[in-house]
JSON list of C-alpha atoms in Angstrom, two decimals:
[
{"chain": "F", "resi": 1, "resn": "UNK", "atom": "CA", "xyz": [-22.10, -52.29, -17.87]},
{"chain": "F", "resi": 2, "resn": "UNK", "atom": "CA", "xyz": [-18.89, -50.34, -17.22]},
{"chain": "F", "resi": 3, "resn": "UNK", "atom": "CA", "xyz": [-19.28, -46.75, -16.08]},
{"chain": "F", "resi": 4, "resn": "UNK", "atom": "CA", "xyz": [-18.31, -44.28, -18.87]},
{"chain": "F", "resi": 5, "resn": "UNK", "atom": "CA", "xyz": [-14.98, -42.51, -18.31]},
{"chain": "F", "resi": 6, "resn": "UNK", "atom": "CA", "xyz": [-15.47, -38.80, -17.57]},
{"chain": "F", "resi": 7, "resn": "UNK", "atom": "CA", "xyz": [-13.04, -36.09, -18.69]},
{"chain": "F", "resi": 8, "resn": "UNK", "atom": "CA", "xyz": [-13.55, -32.77, -16.93]},
{"chain": "F", "resi": 9, "resn": "UNK", "atom": "CA", "xyz": [-12.54, -29.16, -17.53]},
{"chain": "F", "resi": 10, "resn": "UNK", "atom": "CA", "xyz": [-9.47, -29.67, -15.35]},
{"chain": "F", "resi": 11, "resn": "UNK", "atom": "CA", "xyz": [-8.42, -32.63, -17.50]},
{"chain": "F", "resi": 12, "resn": "UNK", "atom": "CA", "xyz": [-8.57, -30.29, -20.49]},
{"chain": "F", "resi": 13, "resn": "UNK", "atom": "CA", "xyz": [-6.43, -27.83, -18.52]},
{"chain": "F", "resi": 14, "resn": "UNK", "atom": "CA", "xyz": [-3.80, -30.54, -18.00]},
{"chain": "F", "resi": 15, "resn": "UNK", "atom": "CA", "xyz": [-3.76, -31.13, -21.75]},
{"chain": "F", "resi": 16, "resn": "UNK", "atom": "CA", "xyz": [-3.10, -27.42, -22.30]},
{"chain": "F", "resi": 17, "resn": "UNK", "atom": "CA", "xyz": [-0.34, -27.37, -19.67]},
{"chain": "F", "resi": 18, "resn": "UNK", "atom": "CA", "xyz": [1.30, -30.32, -21.41]},
{"chain": "F", "resi": 19, "resn": "UNK", "atom": "CA", "xyz": [1.25, -28.43, -24.71]},
{"chain": "F", "resi": 20, "resn": "UNK", "atom": "CA", "xyz": [2.89, -25.40, -23.06]},
{"chain": "F", "resi": 21, "resn": "UNK", "atom": "CA", "xyz": [5.70, -27.44, -21.54]},
{"chain": "F", "resi": 22, "resn": "UNK", "atom": "CA", "xyz": [6.25, -29.56, -24.67]},
{"chain": "F", "resi": 23, "resn": "UNK", "atom": "CA", "xyz": [6.41, -26.67, -27.13]},
{"chain": "F", "resi": 24, "resn": "UNK", "atom": "CA", "xyz": [8.52, -24.37, -24.96]},
{"chain": "F", "resi": 25, "resn": "UNK", "atom": "CA", "xyz": [10.89, -27.13, -23.82]},
{"chain": "F", "resi": 26, "resn": "UNK", "atom": "CA", "xyz": [11.43, -28.19, -27.43]},
{"chain": "F", "resi": 27, "resn": "UNK", "atom": "CA", "xyz": [11.89, -24.61, -28.63]},
{"chain": "F", "resi": 28, "resn": "UNK", "atom": "CA", "xyz": [14.35, -23.54, -25.95]},
{"chain": "F", "resi": 29, "resn": "UNK", "atom": "CA", "xyz": [16.18, -26.81, -25.37]},
{"chain": "F", "resi": 30, "resn": "UNK", "atom": "CA", "xyz": [15.53, -26.34, -21.64]},
{"chain": "F", "resi": 31, "resn": "UNK", "atom": "CA", "xyz": [13.02, -27.94, -19.32]},
{"chain": "F", "resi": 32, "resn": "UNK", "atom": "CA", "xyz": [9.87, -25.93, -18.59]},
{"chain": "F", "resi": 33, "resn": "UNK", "atom": "CA", "xyz": [7.77, -27.10, -15.65]},
{"chain": "F", "resi": 34, "resn": "UNK", "atom": "CA", "xyz": [4.48, -26.14, -14.04]},
{"chain": "F", "resi": 35, "resn": "UNK", "atom": "CA", "xyz": [3.07, -26.14, -10.53]},
{"chain": "F", "resi": 36, "resn": "UNK", "atom": "CA", "xyz": [0.91, -29.08, -9.46]},
{"chain": "F", "resi": 37, "resn": "UNK", "atom": "CA", "xyz": [-1.29, -26.59, -7.60]},
{"chain": "F", "resi": 38, "resn": "UNK", "atom": "CA", "xyz": [-3.86, -24.82, -9.81]},
{"chain": "F", "resi": 39, "resn": "UNK", "atom": "CA", "xyz": [-5.55, -21.58, -8.75]},
{"chain": "F", "resi": 40, "resn": "UNK", "atom": "CA", "xyz": [-9.25, -21.00, -9.33]},
{"chain": "F", "resi": 41, "resn": "UNK", "atom": "CA", "xyz": [-9.81, -17.41, -10.45]},
{"chain": "F", "resi": 42, "resn": "UNK", "atom": "CA", "xyz": [-12.90, -15.31, -11.19]},
{"chain": "F", "resi": 43, "resn": "UNK", "atom": "CA", "xyz": [-11.50, -13.24, -14.08]},
{"chain": "F", "resi": 44, "resn": "UNK", "atom": "CA", "xyz": [-8.80, -13.43, -16.71]},
{"chain": "F", "resi": 45, "resn": "UNK", "atom": "CA", "xyz": [-6.30, -10.59, -17.21]},
{"chain": "F", "resi": 46, "resn": "UNK", "atom": "CA", "xyz": [-3.35, -9.58, -19.30]},
{"chain": "F", "resi": 47, "resn": "UNK", "atom": "CA", "xyz": [-0.59, -8.66, -16.87]},
{"chain": "F", "resi": 48, "resn": "UNK", "atom": "CA", "xyz": [2.84, -6.98, -17.13]},
{"chain": "F", "resi": 49, "resn": "UNK", "atom": "CA", "xyz": [5.25, -7.26, -18.80]},
{"chain": "F", "resi": 50, "resn": "UNK", "atom": "CA", "xyz": [4.07, -9.13, -21.91]},
{"chain": "F", "resi": 51, "resn": "UNK", "atom": "CA", "xyz": [0.59, -10.60, -22.26]},
{"chain": "F", "resi": 52, "resn": "UNK", "atom": "CA", "xyz": [-0.55, -12.89, -25.06]},
{"chain": "F", "resi": 53, "resn": "UNK", "atom": "CA", "xyz": [-4.07, -14.21, -25.62]},
{"chain": "F", "resi": 54, "resn": "UNK", "atom": "CA", "xyz": [-5.84, -16.58, -28.01]},
{"chain": "F", "resi": 55, "resn": "UNK", "atom": "CA", "xyz": [-9.54, -17.37, -28.38]},
{"chain": "F", "resi": 56, "resn": "UNK", "atom": "CA", "xyz": [-10.80, -20.77, -29.50]},
{"chain": "F", "resi": 57, "resn": "UNK", "atom": "CA", "xyz": [-14.25, -22.09, -30.31]},
{"chain": "F", "resi": 58, "resn": "UNK", "atom": "CA", "xyz": [-16.00, -25.06, -31.85]},
{"chain": "F", "resi": 59, "resn": "UNK", "atom": "CA", "xyz": [-16.94, -28.07, -29.72]},
{"chain": "F", "resi": 60, "resn": "UNK", "atom": "CA", "xyz": [-16.40, -25.76, -26.75]},
{"chain": "F", "resi": 61, "resn": "UNK", "atom": "CA", "xyz": [-15.24, -22.16, -26.37]},
{"chain": "F", "resi": 62, "resn": "UNK", "atom": "CA", "xyz": [-12.42, -20.71, -24.36]},
{"chain": "F", "resi": 63, "resn": "UNK", "atom": "CA", "xyz": [-9.68, -18.15, -23.87]},
{"chain": "F", "resi": 64, "resn": "UNK", "atom": "CA", "xyz": [-5.99, -18.80, -23.22]},
{"chain": "F", "resi": 65, "resn": "UNK", "atom": "CA", "xyz": [-3.73, -16.10, -21.78]},
{"chain": "F", "resi": 66, "resn": "UNK", "atom": "CA", "xyz": [-0.01, -16.34, -21.03]},
{"chain": "F", "resi": 67, "resn": "UNK", "atom": "CA", "xyz": [1.57, -13.53, -19.02]},
{"chain": "F", "resi": 68, "resn": "UNK", "atom": "CA", "xyz": [5.36, -13.26, -19.18]},
{"chain": "F", "resi": 69, "resn": "UNK", "atom": "CA", "xyz": [7.56, -11.23, -16.89]},
{"chain": "F", "resi": 70, "resn": "UNK", "atom": "CA", "xyz": [10.34, -9.41, -18.75]},
{"chain": "F", "resi": 71, "resn": "UNK", "atom": "CA", "xyz": [12.87, -11.87, -17.29]},
{"chain": "F", "resi": 72, "resn": "UNK", "atom": "CA", "xyz": [10.94, -14.95, -18.39]},
{"chain": "F", "resi": 73, "resn": "UNK", "atom": "CA", "xyz": [10.27, -13.48, -21.84]},
{"chain": "F", "resi": 74, "resn": "UNK", "atom": "CA", "xyz": [13.92, -12.67, -22.45]},
{"chain": "F", "resi": 75, "resn": "UNK", "atom": "CA", "xyz": [15.11, -16.06, -21.19]},
{"chain": "F", "resi": 76, "resn": "UNK", "atom": "CA", "xyz": [12.72, -17.92, -23.49]},
{"chain": "F", "resi": 77, "resn": "UNK", "atom": "CA", "xyz": [13.55, -15.62, -26.42]},
{"chain": "F", "resi": 78, "resn": "UNK", "atom": "CA", "xyz": [17.31, -15.93, -26.03]},
{"chain": "F", "resi": 79, "resn": "UNK", "atom": "CA", "xyz": [17.20, -19.69, -25.45]},
{"chain": "F", "resi": 80, "resn": "UNK", "atom": "CA", "xyz": [14.96, -20.20, -28.48]},
{"chain": "F", "resi": 81, "resn": "UNK", "atom": "CA", "xyz": [17.10, -18.10, -30.79]},
{"chain": "F", "resi": 82, "resn": "UNK", "atom": "CA", "xyz": [20.45, -19.55, -29.69]},
{"chain": "F", "resi": 83, "resn": "UNK", "atom": "CA", "xyz": [18.96, -23.04, -29.89]},
{"chain": "F", "resi": 84, "resn": "UNK", "atom": "CA", "xyz": [18.25, -22.26, -33.55]},
{"chain": "F", "resi": 85, "resn": "UNK", "atom": "CA", "xyz": [21.90, -21.31, -34.10]},
{"chain": "F", "resi": 86, "resn": "UNK", "atom": "CA", "xyz": [21.59, -17.51, -34.00]},
{"chain": "F", "resi": 87, "resn": "UNK", "atom": "CA", "xyz": [24.54, -15.73, -32.40]},
{"chain": "F", "resi": 88, "resn": "UNK", "atom": "CA", "xyz": [24.20, -13.70, -29.20]},
{"chain": "F", "resi": 89, "resn": "UNK", "atom": "CA", "xyz": [25.27, -10.53, -31.01]},
{"chain": "F", "resi": 90, "resn": "UNK", "atom": "CA", "xyz": [22.19, -10.64, -33.24]},
{"chain": "F", "resi": 91, "resn": "UNK", "atom": "CA", "xyz": [19.67, -10.90, -30.41]},
{"chain": "F", "resi": 92, "resn": "UNK", "atom": "CA", "xyz": [17.39, -8.17, -29.08]},
{"chain": "F", "resi": 93, "resn": "UNK", "atom": "CA", "xyz": [18.39, -6.79, -25.68]},
{"chain": "F", "resi": 94, "resn": "UNK", "atom": "CA", "xyz": [15.03, -5.56, -24.31]},
{"chain": "F", "resi": 95, "resn": "UNK", "atom": "CA", "xyz": [11.69, -7.32, -23.88]},
{"chain": "F", "resi": 96, "resn": "UNK", "atom": "CA", "xyz": [9.84, -4.50, -25.66]},
{"chain": "F", "resi": 97, "resn": "UNK", "atom": "CA", "xyz": [11.55, -5.37, -28.95]},
{"chain": "F", "resi": 98, "resn": "UNK", "atom": "CA", "xyz": [9.30, -6.47, -31.83]},
{"chain": "F", "resi": 99, "resn": "UNK", "atom": "CA", "xyz": [11.49, -9.55, -32.27]},
{"chain": "F", "resi": 100, "resn": "UNK", "atom": "CA", "xyz": [10.63, -10.76, -28.76]},
{"chain": "F", "resi": 101, "resn": "UNK", "atom": "CA", "xyz": [6.90, -10.21, -29.31]},
{"chain": "F", "resi": 102, "resn": "UNK", "atom": "CA", "xyz": [7.01, -11.95, -32.70]},
{"chain": "F", "resi": 103, "resn": "UNK", "atom": "CA", "xyz": [8.79, -14.97, -31.26]},
{"chain": "F", "resi": 104, "resn": "UNK", "atom": "CA", "xyz": [6.45, -15.31, -28.28]},
{"chain": "F", "resi": 105, "resn": "UNK", "atom": "CA", "xyz": [3.44, -14.91, -30.58]},
{"chain": "F", "resi": 106, "resn": "UNK", "atom": "CA", "xyz": [4.70, -17.70, -32.83]},
{"chain": "F", "resi": 107, "resn": "UNK", "atom": "CA", "xyz": [5.29, -20.00, -29.84]},
{"chain": "F", "resi": 108, "resn": "UNK", "atom": "CA", "xyz": [1.82, -19.18, -28.50]},
{"chain": "F", "resi": 109, "resn": "UNK", "atom": "CA", "xyz": [0.37, -20.10, -31.87]},
{"chain": "F", "resi": 110, "resn": "UNK", "atom": "CA", "xyz": [2.19, -23.44, -31.79]},
{"chain": "F", "resi": 111, "resn": "UNK", "atom": "CA", "xyz": [1.10, -24.13, -28.20]},
{"chain": "F", "resi": 112, "resn": "UNK", "atom": "CA", "xyz": [-2.58, -23.66, -28.94]},
{"chain": "F", "resi": 113, "resn": "UNK", "atom": "CA", "xyz": [-2.20, -25.47, -32.25]},
{"chain": "F", "resi": 114, "resn": "UNK", "atom": "CA", "xyz": [-0.73, -28.47, -30.45]},
{"chain": "F", "resi": 115, "resn": "UNK", "atom": "CA", "xyz": [-3.51, -28.27, -27.86]},
{"chain": "F", "resi": 116, "resn": "UNK", "atom": "CA", "xyz": [-6.31, -28.18, -30.44]},
{"chain": "F", "resi": 117, "resn": "UNK", "atom": "CA", "xyz": [-4.70, -31.14, -32.21]},
{"chain": "F", "resi": 118, "resn": "UNK", "atom": "CA", "xyz": [-4.60, -33.12, -28.96]},
{"chain": "F", "resi": 119, "resn": "UNK", "atom": "CA", "xyz": [-8.24, -32.25, -28.22]},
{"chain": "F", "resi": 120, "resn": "UNK", "atom": "CA", "xyz": [-9.27, -33.50, -31.63]},
{"chain": "F", "resi": 121, "resn": "UNK", "atom": "CA", "xyz": [-7.27, -36.71, -31.24]},
{"chain": "F", "resi": 122, "resn": "UNK", "atom": "CA", "xyz": [-8.00, -37.54, -27.60]},
{"chain": "F", "resi": 123, "resn": "UNK", "atom": "CA", "xyz": [-11.54, -36.16, -27.20]},
{"chain": "F", "resi": 124, "resn": "UNK", "atom": "CA", "xyz": [-12.77, -36.41, -30.81]},
{"chain": "F", "resi": 125, "resn": "UNK", "atom": "CA", "xyz": [-13.86, -32.76, -30.59]},
{"chain": "F", "resi": 126, "resn": "UNK", "atom": "CA", "xyz": [-12.96, -30.08, -33.12]},
{"chain": "F", "resi": 127, "resn": "UNK", "atom": "CA", "xyz": [-11.99, -26.59, -31.93]},
{"chain": "F", "resi": 128, "resn": "UNK", "atom": "CA", "xyz": [-10.50, -23.69, -33.88]},
{"chain": "F", "resi": 129, "resn": "UNK", "atom": "CA", "xyz": [-8.17, -20.92, -32.72]},
{"chain": "F", "resi": 130, "resn": "UNK", "atom": "CA", "xyz": [-7.79, -17.33, -33.82]},
{"chain": "F", "resi": 131, "resn": "UNK", "atom": "CA", "xyz": [-4.48, -15.52, -34.26]},
{"chain": "F", "resi": 132, "resn": "UNK", "atom": "CA", "xyz": [-2.55, -14.75, -31.03]},
{"chain": "F", "resi": 133, "resn": "UNK", "atom": "CA", "xyz": [-2.46, -11.13, -29.90]},
{"chain": "F", "resi": 134, "resn": "UNK", "atom": "CA", "xyz": [0.55, -9.72, -28.04]},
{"chain": "F", "resi": 135, "resn": "UNK", "atom": "CA", "xyz": [0.68, -6.67, -25.76]},
{"chain": "F", "resi": 136, "resn": "UNK", "atom": "CA", "xyz": [3.63, -5.14, -23.95]},
{"chain": "F", "resi": 137, "resn": "UNK", "atom": "CA", "xyz": [1.91, -3.51, -20.98]},
{"chain": "F", "resi": 138, "resn": "UNK", "atom": "CA", "xyz": [2.61, -1.97, -17.59]},
{"chain": "F", "resi": 139, "resn": "UNK", "atom": "CA", "xyz": [-0.84, -2.46, -16.06]},
{"chain": "F", "resi": 140, "resn": "UNK", "atom": "CA", "xyz": [-3.50, -5.17, -15.84]},
{"chain": "F", "resi": 141, "resn": "UNK", "atom": "CA", "xyz": [-6.04, -5.39, -18.65]},
{"chain": "F", "resi": 142, "resn": "UNK", "atom": "CA", "xyz": [-9.15, -7.53, -18.25]},
{"chain": "F", "resi": 143, "resn": "UNK", "atom": "CA", "xyz": [-9.93, -9.83, -21.18]},
{"chain": "F", "resi": 144, "resn": "UNK", "atom": "CA", "xyz": [-13.13, -11.82, -21.61]},
{"chain": "F", "resi": 145, "resn": "UNK", "atom": "CA", "xyz": [-14.78, -13.88, -24.33]},
{"chain": "F", "resi": 146, "resn": "UNK", "atom": "CA", "xyz": [-17.41, -12.08, -26.39]},
{"chain": "F", "resi": 147, "resn": "UNK", "atom": "CA", "xyz": [-19.87, -14.98, -26.02]},
{"chain": "F", "resi": 148, "resn": "UNK", "atom": "CA", "xyz": [-22.00, -16.37, -23.24]},
{"chain": "F", "resi": 149, "resn": "UNK", "atom": "CA", "xyz": [-20.22, -19.37, -21.75]},
{"chain": "F", "resi": 150, "resn": "UNK", "atom": "CA", "xyz": [-22.19, -22.14, -20.14]},
{"chain": "F", "resi": 151, "resn": "UNK", "atom": "CA", "xyz": [-21.10, -22.06, -16.48]},
{"chain": "F", "resi": 152, "resn": "UNK", "atom": "CA", "xyz": [-17.68, -20.47, -17.16]},
{"chain": "F", "resi": 153, "resn": "UNK", "atom": "CA", "xyz": [-14.64, -21.62, -15.22]},
{"chain": "F", "resi": 154, "resn": "UNK", "atom": "CA", "xyz": [-11.23, -19.96, -14.98]},
{"chain": "F", "resi": 155, "resn": "UNK", "atom": "CA", "xyz": [-7.89, -21.36, -13.87]},
{"chain": "F", "resi": 156, "resn": "UNK", "atom": "CA", "xyz": [-4.38, -19.96, -13.36]},
{"chain": "F", "resi": 157, "resn": "UNK", "atom": "CA", "xyz": [-1.22, -22.07, -13.52]},
{"chain": "F", "resi": 158, "resn": "UNK", "atom": "CA", "xyz": [2.36, -21.03, -12.69]},
{"chain": "F", "resi": 159, "resn": "UNK", "atom": "CA", "xyz": [5.19, -22.18, -14.97]},
{"chain": "F", "resi": 160, "resn": "UNK", "atom": "CA", "xyz": [8.91, -22.10, -14.20]},
{"chain": "F", "resi": 161, "resn": "UNK", "atom": "CA", "xyz": [11.80, -21.75, -16.66]},
{"chain": "F", "resi": 162, "resn": "UNK", "atom": "CA", "xyz": [15.22, -23.40, -16.38]},
{"chain": "F", "resi": 163, "resn": "UNK", "atom": "CA", "xyz": [16.55, -20.27, -14.64]},
{"chain": "F", "resi": 164, "resn": "UNK", "atom": "CA", "xyz": [13.63, -20.21, -12.19]},
{"chain": "F", "resi": 165, "resn": "UNK", "atom": "CA", "xyz": [11.83, -17.30, -13.83]},
{"chain": "F", "resi": 166, "resn": "UNK", "atom": "CA", "xyz": [8.06, -17.60, -13.47]},
{"chain": "F", "resi": 167, "resn": "UNK", "atom": "CA", "xyz": [5.27, -16.92, -15.96]},
{"chain": "F", "resi": 168, "resn": "UNK", "atom": "CA", "xyz": [1.54, -17.65, -15.75]},
{"chain": "F", "resi": 169, "resn": "UNK", "atom": "CA", "xyz": [-1.10, -19.18, -17.97]},
{"chain": "F", "resi": 170, "resn": "UNK", "atom": "CA", "xyz": [-4.80, -18.45, -17.51]},
{"chain": "F", "resi": 171, "resn": "UNK", "atom": "CA", "xyz": [-7.63, -20.47, -19.06]},
{"chain": "F", "resi": 172, "resn": "UNK", "atom": "CA", "xyz": [-11.31, -19.59, -19.20]},
{"chain": "F", "resi": 173, "resn": "UNK", "atom": "CA", "xyz": [-13.77, -22.02, -20.77]},
{"chain": "F", "resi": 174, "resn": "UNK", "atom": "CA", "xyz": [-17.11, -23.75, -20.41]},
{"chain": "F", "resi": 175, "resn": "UNK", "atom": "CA", "xyz": [-17.55, -26.14, -17.52]},
{"chain": "F", "resi": 176, "resn": "UNK", "atom": "CA", "xyz": [-17.40, -29.26, -19.65]},
{"chain": "F", "resi": 177, "resn": "UNK", "atom": "CA", "xyz": [-17.54, -33.00, -19.15]},
{"chain": "F", "resi": 178, "resn": "UNK", "atom": "CA", "xyz": [-16.80, -35.57, -21.83]},
{"chain": "F", "resi": 179, "resn": "UNK", "atom": "CA", "xyz": [-18.05, -39.13, -21.38]},
{"chain": "F", "resi": 180, "resn": "UNK", "atom": "CA", "xyz": [-16.12, -41.88, -23.15]},
{"chain": "F", "resi": 181, "resn": "UNK", "atom": "CA", "xyz": [-18.76, -44.38, -24.23]},
{"chain": "F", "resi": 182, "resn": "UNK", "atom": "CA", "xyz": [-16.43, -46.79, -26.04]},
{"chain": "F", "resi": 183, "resn": "UNK", "atom": "CA", "xyz": [-12.82, -47.13, -27.14]},
{"chain": "F", "resi": 184, "resn": "UNK", "atom": "CA", "xyz": [-11.62, -45.55, -30.39]},
{"chain": "F", "resi": 185, "resn": "UNK", "atom": "CA", "xyz": [-8.38, -45.39, -32.33]},
{"chain": "F", "resi": 186, "resn": "UNK", "atom": "CA", "xyz": [-6.23, -42.34, -31.73]},
{"chain": "F", "resi": 187, "resn": "UNK", "atom": "CA", "xyz": [-4.36, -40.84, -34.66]},
{"chain": "F", "resi": 188, "resn": "UNK", "atom": "CA", "xyz": [-0.62, -40.96, -34.01]},
{"chain": "F", "resi": 189, "resn": "UNK", "atom": "CA", "xyz": [1.30, -37.68, -34.18]},
{"chain": "F", "resi": 190, "resn": "UNK", "atom": "CA", "xyz": [4.84, -37.25, -35.47]},
{"chain": "F", "resi": 191, "resn": "UNK", "atom": "CA", "xyz": [6.94, -36.24, -32.40]},
{"chain": "F", "resi": 192, "resn": "UNK", "atom": "CA", "xyz": [9.21, -34.08, -34.60]},
{"chain": "F", "resi": 193, "resn": "UNK", "atom": "CA", "xyz": [6.31, -32.01, -35.93]},
{"chain": "F", "resi": 194, "resn": "UNK", "atom": "CA", "xyz": [6.67, -29.11, -33.49]},
{"chain": "F", "resi": 195, "resn": "UNK", "atom": "CA", "xyz": [10.43, -28.77, -33.99]},
{"chain": "F", "resi": 196, "resn": "UNK", "atom": "CA", "xyz": [9.96, -28.82, -37.77]},
{"chain": "F", "resi": 197, "resn": "UNK", "atom": "CA", "xyz": [7.37, -26.06, -37.56]},
{"chain": "F", "resi": 198, "resn": "UNK", "atom": "CA", "xyz": [9.73, -23.95, -35.47]},
{"chain": "F", "resi": 199, "resn": "UNK", "atom": "CA", "xyz": [12.55, -24.36, -37.99]},
{"chain": "F", "resi": 200, "resn": "UNK", "atom": "CA", "xyz": [10.24, -23.36, -40.82]},
{"chain": "F", "resi": 201, "resn": "UNK", "atom": "CA", "xyz": [9.21, -20.21, -38.98]},
{"chain": "F", "resi": 202, "resn": "UNK", "atom": "CA", "xyz": [12.75, -19.27, -37.95]},
{"chain": "F", "resi": 203, "resn": "UNK", "atom": "CA", "xyz": [13.54, -17.45, -41.19]},
{"chain": "F", "resi": 204, "resn": "UNK", "atom": "CA", "xyz": [10.90, -14.78, -40.65]},
{"chain": "F", "resi": 205, "resn": "UNK", "atom": "CA", "xyz": [11.90, -14.30, -36.99]},
{"chain": "F", "resi": 206, "resn": "UNK", "atom": "CA", "xyz": [15.58, -14.01, -37.82]},
{"chain": "F", "resi": 207, "resn": "UNK", "atom": "CA", "xyz": [15.05, -11.55, -40.67]},
{"chain": "F", "resi": 208, "resn": "UNK", "atom": "CA", "xyz": [12.84, -9.36, -38.50]},
{"chain": "F", "resi": 209, "resn": "UNK", "atom": "CA", "xyz": [9.87, -9.78, -40.82]},
{"chain": "F", "resi": 210, "resn": "UNK", "atom": "CA", "xyz": [6.61, -8.86, -39.06]},
{"chain": "F", "resi": 211, "resn": "UNK", "atom": "CA", "xyz": [4.35, -11.78, -38.17]},
{"chain": "F", "resi": 212, "resn": "UNK", "atom": "CA", "xyz": [0.65, -11.05, -38.27]},
{"chain": "F", "resi": 213, "resn": "UNK", "atom": "CA", "xyz": [0.00, -13.55, -35.47]},
{"chain": "F", "resi": 214, "resn": "UNK", "atom": "CA", "xyz": [1.98, -11.49, -32.98]},
{"chain": "F", "resi": 215, "resn": "UNK", "atom": "CA", "xyz": [1.10, -7.94, -33.98]},
{"chain": "F", "resi": 216, "resn": "UNK", "atom": "CA", "xyz": [-1.67, -5.92, -32.39]},
{"chain": "F", "resi": 217, "resn": "UNK", "atom": "CA", "xyz": [-3.44, -3.27, -34.44]},
{"chain": "F", "resi": 218, "resn": "UNK", "atom": "CA", "xyz": [-4.32, 0.21, -33.26]},
{"chain": "F", "resi": 219, "resn": "UNK", "atom": "CA", "xyz": [-8.04, -0.56, -33.03]},
{"chain": "F", "resi": 220, "resn": "UNK", "atom": "CA", "xyz": [-7.41, -3.34, -30.51]},
{"chain": "F", "resi": 221, "resn": "UNK", "atom": "CA", "xyz": [-5.26, -1.07, -28.36]},
{"chain": "F", "resi": 222, "resn": "UNK", "atom": "CA", "xyz": [-7.97, 1.57, -28.38]},
{"chain": "F", "resi": 223, "resn": "UNK", "atom": "CA", "xyz": [-10.64, -0.98, -27.42]},
{"chain": "F", "resi": 224, "resn": "UNK", "atom": "CA", "xyz": [-8.53, -2.02, -24.44]},
{"chain": "F", "resi": 225, "resn": "UNK", "atom": "CA", "xyz": [-8.05, 1.61, -23.42]},
{"chain": "F", "resi": 226, "resn": "UNK", "atom": "CA", "xyz": [-4.27, 1.65, -23.98]}
]
């Protein structure tokens, strides 16, 4: 009898990294890469200049954080907007602008949405995400999941933009192993789905309409001590 194929927590991390590079590369029209070396960490933090986090639960629970430097945030923002045909004169000029936060929040939502879809297709496990939360900060803020994880693990991965600006993704989740007992059919995904979603969401970004997924309410800021 053949030994069942095992998929570990780090394999799930690779799936998440692939979603980050696919969504951001498609959105900006530029190649986004990540380091082959992954750092084991003991805690997850929001870090300057812009931090974004999303919780997910279901078949397994976890937390995804992406920390953007101001340079990386502005490069991704400007590349995304110009790739959508918006002129340079209409763009925000500082990373603290609501437009930048809204855009990064929307991309974060698409990243985790793509990831949860891949988990469901490849691992046959259903997980759900909450709405992304964005913070423009000048100090580290610890973020943890309000549940007891079974043997929690945390990882940190460095990503590089086309202009060599660096941002970081942190993942905390259960130590999980999936055993593939037999083959199954994977549902095919339309490769143009992500780009179509971005075009649909462009109207609200361009008009400056607030997006609930990227806004942080006062209660959350108070809970974090900001």
